[in-house]
GROMACS .gro file of C-alpha atoms in nm:
model
  362
    1UNK     CA    1   0.215  -6.803 -12.452
    2UNK     CA    2   0.443  -6.712 -12.773
    3UNK     CA    3   0.335  -6.418 -13.040
    4UNK     CA    4  -0.042  -6.566 -13.146
    5UNK     CA    5  -0.108  -6.228 -13.333
    6UNK     CA    6   0.067  -6.254 -13.720
    7UNK     CA    7  -0.132  -5.861 -13.862
    8UNK     CA    8  -0.376  -5.618 -13.821
    9UNK     CA    9  -0.552  -5.407 -14.058
   10UNK     CA   10  -0.766  -5.113 -13.920
   11UNK     CA   11  -1.116  -5.128 -14.140
   12UNK     CA   12  -1.375  -4.910 -14.167
   13UNK     CA   13  -1.726  -4.971 -13.968
   14UNK     CA   14  -2.080  -4.846 -13.950
   15UNK     CA   15  -2.073  -4.877 -13.554
   16UNK     CA   16  -2.048  -4.551 -13.395
   17UNK     CA   17  -1.798  -4.514 -13.140
   18UNK     CA   18  -1.590  -4.770 -13.252
   19UNK     CA   19  -1.296  -4.877 -13.409
   20UNK     CA   20  -1.218  -5.173 -13.593
   21UNK     CA   21  -0.946  -5.383 -13.724
   22UNK     CA   22  -0.930  -5.713 -13.937
   23UNK     CA   23  -0.675  -5.943 -13.801
   24UNK     CA   24  -0.444  -6.242 -13.869
   25UNK     CA   25  -0.353  -6.502 -13.593
   26UNK     CA   26  -0.180  -6.856 -13.513
   27UNK     CA   27  -0.437  -7.083 -13.398
   28UNK     CA   28  -0.389  -7.516 -13.358
   29UNK     CA   29  -0.653  -7.770 -13.475
   30UNK     CA   30  -0.813  -8.017 -13.185
   31UNK     CA   31  -0.488  -8.237 -13.292
   32UNK     CA   32  -0.243  -7.976 -13.224
   33UNK     CA   33  -0.131  -7.915 -13.606
   34UNK     CA   34  -0.088  -7.610 -13.643
   35UNK     CA   35  -0.328  -7.322 -13.858
   36UNK     CA   36  -0.350  -6.975 -13.891
   37UNK     CA   37  -0.718  -6.822 -13.859
   38UNK     CA   38  -0.864  -6.458 -13.957
   39UNK     CA   39  -1.091  -6.210 -13.802
   40UNK     CA   40  -1.218  -5.873 -13.684
   41UNK     CA   41  -1.163  -5.735 -13.331
   42UNK     CA   42  -1.411  -5.443 -13.270
   43UNK     CA   43  -1.349  -5.187 -13.017
   44UNK     CA   44  -1.488  -4.832 -12.868
   45UNK     CA   45  -1.285  -4.568 -13.019
   46UNK     CA   46  -1.197  -4.364 -12.617
   47UNK     CA   47  -0.942  -4.562 -12.417
   48UNK     CA   48  -1.016  -4.755 -12.178
   49UNK     CA   49  -0.813  -5.055 -11.941
   50UNK     CA   50  -0.940  -5.371 -11.831
   51UNK     CA   51  -1.208  -5.406 -12.094
   52UNK     CA   52  -1.425  -5.685 -12.077
   53UNK     CA   53  -1.403  -5.930 -12.406
   54UNK     CA   54  -1.668  -6.093 -12.624
   55UNK     CA   55  -1.545  -6.352 -12.859
   56UNK     CA   56  -1.828  -6.399 -13.131
   57UNK     CA   57  -1.891  -6.752 -13.297
   58UNK     CA   58  -2.039  -6.726 -13.579
   59UNK     CA   59  -2.299  -6.978 -13.744
   60UNK     CA   60  -2.318  -7.133 -14.071
   61UNK     CA   61  -2.127  -6.989 -14.378
   62UNK     CA   62  -1.922  -7.286 -14.548
   63UNK     CA   63  -1.603  -7.472 -14.578
   64UNK     CA   64  -1.430  -7.242 -14.812
   65UNK     CA   65  -1.266  -6.891 -14.813
   66UNK     CA   66  -1.575  -6.783 -15.020
   67UNK     CA   67  -1.763  -6.792 -14.623
   68UNK     CA   68  -1.534  -6.606 -14.492
   69UNK     CA   69  -1.707  -6.324 -14.256
   70UNK     CA   70  -1.476  -6.049 -14.240
   71UNK     CA   71  -1.407  -5.993 -14.593
   72UNK     CA   72  -1.805  -5.896 -14.666
   73UNK     CA   73  -1.851  -5.559 -14.718
   74UNK     CA   74  -1.898  -5.374 -14.402
   75UNK     CA   75  -1.839  -5.704 -14.214
   76UNK     CA   76  -1.769  -5.528 -13.858
   77UNK     CA   77  -2.127  -5.443 -13.799
   78UNK     CA   78  -2.508  -5.606 -13.693
   79UNK     CA   79  -2.582  -5.924 -13.777
   80UNK     CA   80  -2.733  -5.995 -14.144
   81UNK     CA   81  -2.867  -6.250 -14.255
   82UNK     CA   82  -2.934  -6.444 -14.572
   83UNK     CA   83  -3.293  -6.483 -14.571
   84UNK     CA   84  -3.366  -6.079 -14.461
   85UNK     CA   85  -3.580  -5.911 -14.711
   86UNK     CA   86  -3.369  -5.703 -14.915
   87UNK     CA   87  -3.042  -5.899 -14.857
   88UNK     CA   88  -2.761  -5.920 -15.082
   89UNK     CA   89  -2.516  -6.104 -14.871
   90UNK     CA   90  -2.438  -6.497 -14.975
   91UNK     CA   91  -2.402  -6.528 -14.601
   92UNK     CA   92  -2.482  -6.458 -14.261
   93UNK     CA   93  -2.212  -6.223 -14.058
   94UNK     CA   94  -2.193  -5.984 -13.819
   95UNK     CA   95  -2.265  -5.951 -13.443
   96UNK     CA   96  -2.578  -5.948 -13.270
   97UNK     CA   97  -2.606  -5.646 -13.059
   98UNK     CA   98  -2.249  -5.504 -13.173
   99UNK     CA   99  -2.379  -5.139 -13.113
  100UNK     CA  100  -2.483  -5.247 -12.756
  101UNK     CA  101  -2.173  -5.414 -12.715
  102UNK     CA  102  -2.013  -5.092 -12.805
  103UNK     CA  103  -2.129  -4.865 -12.606
  104UNK     CA  104  -2.137  -5.043 -12.290
  105UNK     CA  105  -1.713  -5.049 -12.334
  106UNK     CA  106  -1.669  -5.425 -12.428
  107UNK     CA  107  -1.433  -5.488 -12.677
  108UNK     CA  108  -1.533  -5.733 -12.916
  109UNK     CA  109  -1.352  -6.032 -13.116
  110UNK     CA  110  -1.497  -6.226 -13.396
  111UNK     CA  111  -1.296  -6.524 -13.509
  112UNK     CA  112  -1.362  -6.680 -13.888
  113UNK     CA  113  -1.233  -6.987 -13.826
  114UNK     CA  114  -0.973  -7.160 -13.990
  115UNK     CA  115  -0.987  -7.259 -14.325
  116UNK     CA  116  -1.252  -6.968 -14.414
  117UNK     CA  117  -0.966  -6.739 -14.611
  118UNK     CA  118  -0.689  -6.898 -14.440
  119UNK     CA  119  -0.562  -7.257 -14.591
  120UNK     CA  120  -0.689  -7.542 -14.579
  121UNK     CA  121  -1.048  -7.714 -14.600
  122UNK     CA  122  -1.211  -7.515 -14.288
  123UNK     CA  123  -1.310  -7.799 -14.035
  124UNK     CA  124  -1.678  -7.742 -14.009
  125UNK     CA  125  -1.833  -7.821 -13.667
  126UNK     CA  126  -1.554  -7.970 -13.546
  127UNK     CA  127  -1.630  -7.760 -13.243
  128UNK     CA  128  -1.237  -7.808 -13.086
  129UNK     CA  129  -1.133  -7.669 -13.341
  130UNK     CA  130  -1.370  -7.385 -13.390
  131UNK     CA  131  -1.350  -7.322 -13.016
  132UNK     CA  132  -0.927  -7.297 -13.010
  133UNK     CA  133  -0.982  -7.016 -13.293
  134UNK     CA  134  -1.269  -6.874 -13.019
  135UNK     CA  135  -1.042  -6.842 -12.795
  136UNK     CA  136  -0.676  -6.746 -13.009
  137UNK     CA  137  -0.837  -6.455 -13.123
  138UNK     CA  138  -0.898  -6.371 -12.773
  139UNK     CA  139  -0.493  -6.431 -12.687
  140UNK     CA  140  -0.480  -6.230 -13.008
  141UNK     CA  141  -0.652  -5.902 -12.924
  142UNK     CA  142  -0.449  -5.896 -12.640
  143UNK     CA  143  -0.156  -5.788 -12.814
  144UNK     CA  144  -0.322  -5.517 -12.983
  145UNK     CA  145  -0.287  -5.199 -12.719
  146UNK     CA  146  -0.655  -5.127 -12.677
  147UNK     CA  147  -0.664  -5.222 -12.289
  148UNK     CA  148  -0.829  -5.570 -12.321
  149UNK     CA  149  -0.855  -5.701 -11.991
  150UNK     CA  150  -0.845  -6.135 -11.945
  151UNK     CA  151  -1.239  -6.219 -11.824
  152UNK     CA  152  -1.375  -6.270 -12.138
  153UNK     CA  153  -1.739  -6.411 -12.253
  154UNK     CA  154  -1.850  -6.613 -12.595
  155UNK     CA  155  -2.194  -6.583 -12.737
  156UNK     CA  156  -2.199  -6.853 -13.076
  157UNK     CA  157  -2.515  -6.959 -13.318
  158UNK     CA  158  -2.556  -7.217 -13.484
  159UNK     CA  159  -2.235  -7.393 -13.596
  160UNK     CA  160  -2.114  -7.127 -13.382
  161UNK     CA  161  -2.360  -7.209 -13.071
  162UNK     CA  162  -2.146  -7.570 -13.091
  163UNK     CA  163  -1.796  -7.377 -13.041
  164UNK     CA  164  -1.922  -7.178 -12.775
  165UNK     CA  165  -1.982  -7.488 -12.596
  166UNK     CA  166  -1.632  -7.632 -12.607
  167UNK     CA  167  -1.508  -7.272 -12.550
  168UNK     CA  168  -1.557  -7.437 -12.241
  169UNK     CA  169  -1.406  -7.745 -12.220
  170UNK     CA  170  -1.043  -7.675 -12.386
  171UNK     CA  171  -0.739  -7.777 -12.174
  172UNK     CA  172  -0.618  -7.520 -11.928
  173UNK     CA  173  -0.292  -7.479 -12.173
  174UNK     CA  174  -0.607  -7.325 -12.442
  175UNK     CA  175  -0.695  -7.037 -12.206
  176UNK     CA  176  -0.344  -6.947 -12.037
  177UNK     CA  177  -0.413  -6.603 -11.849
  178UNK     CA  178  -0.735  -6.579 -11.972
  179UNK     CA  179  -1.070  -6.665 -11.720
  180UNK     CA  180  -1.382  -6.753 -11.907
  181UNK     CA  181  -1.665  -6.600 -11.698
  182UNK     CA  182  -1.991  -6.775 -11.924
  183UNK     CA  183  -2.014  -6.911 -12.232
  184UNK     CA  184  -2.347  -6.852 -12.437
  185UNK     CA  185  -2.464  -7.104 -12.712
  186UNK     CA  186  -2.788  -7.053 -12.912
  187UNK     CA  187  -2.936  -7.297 -13.117
  188UNK     CA  188  -2.617  -7.557 -13.031
  189UNK     CA  189  -2.488  -7.775 -13.320
  190UNK     CA  190  -2.310  -8.052 -13.129
  191UNK     CA  191  -2.242  -8.321 -13.390
  192UNK     CA  192  -2.127  -8.567 -13.057
  193UNK     CA  193  -2.476  -8.507 -12.926
  194UNK     CA  194  -2.623  -8.514 -13.272
  195UNK     CA  195  -2.499  -8.880 -13.404
  196UNK     CA  196  -2.620  -9.040 -13.115
  197UNK     CA  197  -2.949  -9.003 -13.239
  198UNK     CA  198  -3.148  -9.253 -13.444
  199UNK     CA  199  -3.253  -8.974 -13.645
  200UNK     CA  200  -2.928  -8.907 -13.719
  201UNK     CA  201  -2.750  -9.194 -13.760
  202UNK     CA  202  -3.055  -9.361 -14.002
  203UNK     CA  203  -2.977  -9.052 -14.192
  204UNK     CA  204  -2.596  -9.149 -14.232
  205UNK     CA  205  -2.706  -9.540 -14.301
  206UNK     CA  206  -2.953  -9.413 -14.556
  207UNK     CA  207  -2.694  -9.255 -14.785
  208UNK     CA  208  -2.833  -9.456 -15.097
  209UNK     CA  209  -3.233  -9.323 -15.072
  210UNK     CA  210  -3.460  -9.141 -15.299
  211UNK     CA  211  -3.368  -8.796 -15.161
  212UNK     CA  212  -3.135  -8.528 -15.206
  213UNK     CA  213  -2.801  -8.498 -14.966
  214UNK     CA  214  -2.896  -8.215 -14.708
  215UNK     CA  215  -2.588  -7.965 -14.714
  216UNK     CA  216  -2.501  -7.922 -14.366
  217UNK     CA  217  -2.447  -8.323 -14.318
  218UNK     CA  218  -2.294  -8.288 -14.665
  219UNK     CA  219  -2.021  -8.012 -14.500
  220UNK     CA  220  -1.974  -8.184 -14.184
  221UNK     CA  221  -1.919  -8.549 -14.395
  222UNK     CA  222  -1.633  -8.354 -14.570
  223UNK     CA  223  -1.494  -8.142 -14.311
  224UNK     CA  224  -1.452  -8.424 -14.068
  225UNK     CA  225  -1.207  -8.578 -14.338
  226UNK     CA  226  -0.951  -8.223 -14.260
  227UNK     CA  227  -1.010  -8.317 -13.912
  228UNK     CA  228  -0.900  -8.676 -13.872
  229UNK     CA  229  -0.738  -8.669 -14.238
  230UNK     CA  230  -0.537  -9.013 -14.087
  231UNK     CA  231  -0.832  -9.242 -14.024
  232UNK     CA  232  -1.125  -9.080 -14.278
  233UNK     CA  233  -1.173  -9.024 -14.659
  234UNK     CA  234  -1.397  -8.862 -14.872
  235UNK     CA  235  -1.442  -9.256 -15.004
  236UNK     CA  236  -1.621  -9.378 -14.691
  237UNK     CA  237  -1.912  -9.146 -14.744
  238UNK     CA  238  -1.935  -9.011 -15.099
  239UNK     CA  239  -1.973  -9.129 -15.502
  240UNK     CA  240  -1.749  -9.017 -15.752
  241UNK     CA  241  -2.021  -8.803 -15.822
  242UNK     CA  242  -1.986  -8.613 -15.394
  243UNK     CA  243  -1.636  -8.656 -15.461
  244UNK     CA  244  -1.639  -8.435 -15.779
  245UNK     CA  245  -1.884  -8.171 -15.633
  246UNK     CA  246  -1.657  -8.106 -15.271
  247UNK     CA  247  -1.376  -8.053 -15.532
  248UNK     CA  248  -1.520  -7.797 -15.772
  249UNK     CA  249  -1.704  -7.608 -15.513
  250UNK     CA  250  -1.543  -7.620 -15.153
  251UNK     CA  251  -1.372  -7.302 -15.182
  252UNK     CA  252  -1.577  -7.093 -15.311
  253UNK     CA  253  -1.965  -7.202 -15.246
  254UNK     CA  254  -2.097  -7.070 -14.977
  255UNK     CA  255  -2.350  -7.308 -14.752
  256UNK     CA  256  -2.675  -7.200 -14.974
  257UNK     CA  257  -2.535  -7.193 -15.272
  258UNK     CA  258  -2.321  -7.539 -15.228
  259UNK     CA  259  -2.659  -7.658 -15.089
  260UNK     CA  260  -2.884  -7.569 -15.484
  261UNK     CA  261  -2.568  -7.747 -15.639
  262UNK     CA  262  -2.588  -8.058 -15.450
  263UNK     CA  263  -3.022  -8.100 -15.531
  264UNK     CA  264  -3.017  -8.019 -15.865
  265UNK     CA  265  -2.670  -8.200 -15.909
  266UNK     CA  266  -2.864  -8.554 -15.686
  267UNK     CA  267  -3.179  -8.450 -15.934
  268UNK     CA  268  -2.975  -8.460 -16.271
  269UNK     CA  269  -2.683  -8.669 -16.192
  270UNK     CA  270  -2.750  -8.943 -15.892
  271UNK     CA  271  -2.606  -9.017 -15.594
  272UNK     CA  272  -2.400  -8.789 -15.413
  273UNK     CA  273  -2.339  -8.969 -15.074
  274UNK     CA  274  -2.256  -9.362 -15.006
  275UNK     CA  275  -2.205  -9.387 -14.663
  276UNK     CA  276  -2.017  -9.677 -14.601
  277UNK     CA  277  -2.188  -9.838 -14.323
  278UNK     CA  278  -1.837 -10.071 -14.215
  279UNK     CA  279  -1.696  -9.748 -14.102
  280UNK     CA  280  -1.933  -9.603 -13.919
  281UNK     CA  281  -1.731  -9.781 -13.610
  282UNK     CA  282  -1.478  -9.520 -13.715
  283UNK     CA  283  -1.678  -9.179 -13.781
  284UNK     CA  284  -1.890  -9.203 -13.525
  285UNK     CA  285  -1.582  -9.194 -13.248
  286UNK     CA  286  -1.478  -8.964 -13.431
  287UNK     CA  287  -1.795  -8.716 -13.408
  288UNK     CA  288  -1.774  -8.737 -13.018
  289UNK     CA  289  -1.388  -8.693 -12.993
  290UNK     CA  290  -1.464  -8.356 -13.256
  291UNK     CA  291  -1.759  -8.215 -13.001
  292UNK     CA  292  -1.846  -8.031 -12.663
  293UNK     CA  293  -2.043  -8.218 -12.447
  294UNK     CA  294  -1.690  -8.389 -12.352
  295UNK     CA  295  -1.645  -8.238 -11.998
  296UNK     CA  296  -1.763  -8.064 -11.774
  297UNK     CA  297  -1.772  -7.716 -11.859
  298UNK     CA  298  -1.518  -7.484 -11.644
  299UNK     CA  299  -1.829  -7.192 -11.696
  300UNK     CA  300  -2.180  -7.119 -11.673
  301UNK     CA  301  -2.363  -7.185 -11.977
  302UNK     CA  302  -2.655  -7.060 -12.097
  303UNK     CA  303  -2.820  -7.224 -12.406
  304UNK     CA  304  -3.082  -6.971 -12.569
  305UNK     CA  305  -3.380  -7.201 -12.788
  306UNK     CA  306  -3.544  -7.145 -13.134
  307UNK     CA  307  -3.864  -7.245 -13.020
  308UNK     CA  308  -4.047  -7.214 -13.315
  309UNK     CA  309  -3.962  -7.544 -13.580
  310UNK     CA  310  -3.882  -7.798 -13.415
  311UNK     CA  311  -3.695  -7.960 -13.697
  312UNK     CA  312  -3.495  -7.628 -13.848
  313UNK     CA  313  -3.091  -7.630 -13.899
  314UNK     CA  314  -3.028  -7.731 -13.546
  315UNK     CA  315  -3.271  -7.933 -13.453
  316UNK     CA  316  -3.507  -7.936 -13.067
  317UNK     CA  317  -3.386  -8.231 -13.003
  318UNK     CA  318  -3.006  -8.178 -13.075
  319UNK     CA  319  -3.078  -7.842 -12.834
  320UNK     CA  320  -3.222  -8.030 -12.556
  321UNK     CA  321  -2.985  -8.309 -12.651
  322UNK     CA  322  -2.675  -8.098 -12.543
  323UNK     CA  323  -2.846  -7.970 -12.221
  324UNK     CA  324  -2.883  -8.313 -12.109
  325UNK     CA  325  -2.499  -8.422 -12.168
  326UNK     CA  326  -2.399  -8.109 -11.963
  327UNK     CA  327  -2.641  -8.173 -11.696
  328UNK     CA  328  -2.534  -8.508 -11.645
  329UNK     CA  329  -2.183  -8.387 -11.599
  330UNK     CA  330  -2.182  -8.206 -11.367
  331UNK     CA  331  -2.228  -7.856 -11.574
  332UNK     CA  332  -2.396  -7.552 -11.434
  333UNK     CA  333  -2.611  -7.477 -11.740
  334UNK     CA  334  -2.965  -7.290 -11.772
  335UNK     CA  335  -3.161  -7.225 -12.088
  336UNK     CA  336  -3.415  -6.971 -12.215
  337UNK     CA  337  -3.672  -7.102 -12.480
  338UNK     CA  338  -3.783  -6.827 -12.794
  339UNK     CA  339  -4.137  -6.962 -12.875
  340UNK     CA  340  -4.189  -6.706 -13.155
  341UNK     CA  341  -3.821  -6.728 -13.333
  342UNK     CA  342  -3.696  -6.968 -13.552
  343UNK     CA  343  -3.313  -7.037 -13.630
  344UNK     CA  344  -3.268  -6.719 -13.786
  345UNK     CA  345  -3.441  -6.496 -13.579
  346UNK     CA  346  -3.265  -6.616 -13.248
  347UNK     CA  347  -2.964  -6.419 -13.206
  348UNK     CA  348  -3.150  -6.084 -13.300
  349UNK     CA  349  -3.411  -6.183 -13.069
  350UNK     CA  350  -3.222  -6.307 -12.722
  351UNK     CA  351  -2.892  -6.088 -12.748
  352UNK     CA  352  -3.023  -5.880 -12.483
  353UNK     CA  353  -3.041  -6.154 -12.253
  354UNK     CA  354  -2.703  -6.315 -12.315
  355UNK     CA  355  -2.506  -5.968 -12.284
  356UNK     CA  356  -2.767  -5.943 -11.954
  357UNK     CA  357  -2.610  -6.288 -11.794
  358UNK     CA  358  -2.244  -6.226 -11.910
  359UNK     CA  359  -2.230  -5.897 -11.752
  360UNK     CA  360  -2.326  -6.019 -11.456
  361UNK     CA  361  -2.020  -6.245 -11.415
  362UNK     CA  362  -1.800  -6.020 -11.494
   0.00000   0.00000   0.00000
């Protein structure tokens, strides 16, 4: 494999016994188009060799530079969420359980994904593109003198749960000399599963109904046109007002800000979504092509389910539907449910199980 790492810069970290770097590296999207991504590499301060590697795949932050985790204050830190009491962040960022990973000698890498801090529209929830970013950052980190081995595991949450699922389904060339030991999907967002469900198809077909657009759905539609520019268009799914909101805000408004803009603009100015039903036969196969749950995973998969709110950002039918699809493909998949956790508390509550499960596979 040719050189992947483009640049690295040492940054400060609040994690004890660790050094952190912000890097830029080469990647590609699901169609092989060359891209660039940024991200973090956090390693124990003491020298080591043949270290275990964790690739962390973050959840929803946005579809442009405002959603870039590695440019936030103190980015190489434990996960902090937008909804925590006292939070001053506009996005969720950081890595759950990071201190314990470092204490146990892991190197942790965390991609920003293409388009978040690099040119272009971020291919939000395009699981296969995001997965390539999560694997290529491991290749990039191995070009640094950090004693990194060739075995790695992946953990992802929400959007990143779909990413981590797809990490186990890439073509052999994507891994090169890397060995994936297992992948953990926390509340996975897999659009190819979601669009098969009647409620999702009803939401797509009902773009003109008198309800404000969901911010996540809006971003999914916009980002799919970036992933499939030759066949999909914003005109297929948005009104002129919807297109204007995209042009004005995609790069500067992170997810929660954008969601509020959508609701207020819809209330005062009218319809934002206008899904052309005649275009759905093109869109639905594209969602499936972009997603995980297409082939049998090459490594074991653990799904961690947030059970408190079945209608959360990644609804329970999405999570269970992914599990059933992987079982049908013959994959090695298991799951645990956290009944007292919602979507946003799940990572902190379940990361110890994820780390223990992965550690046993090295």
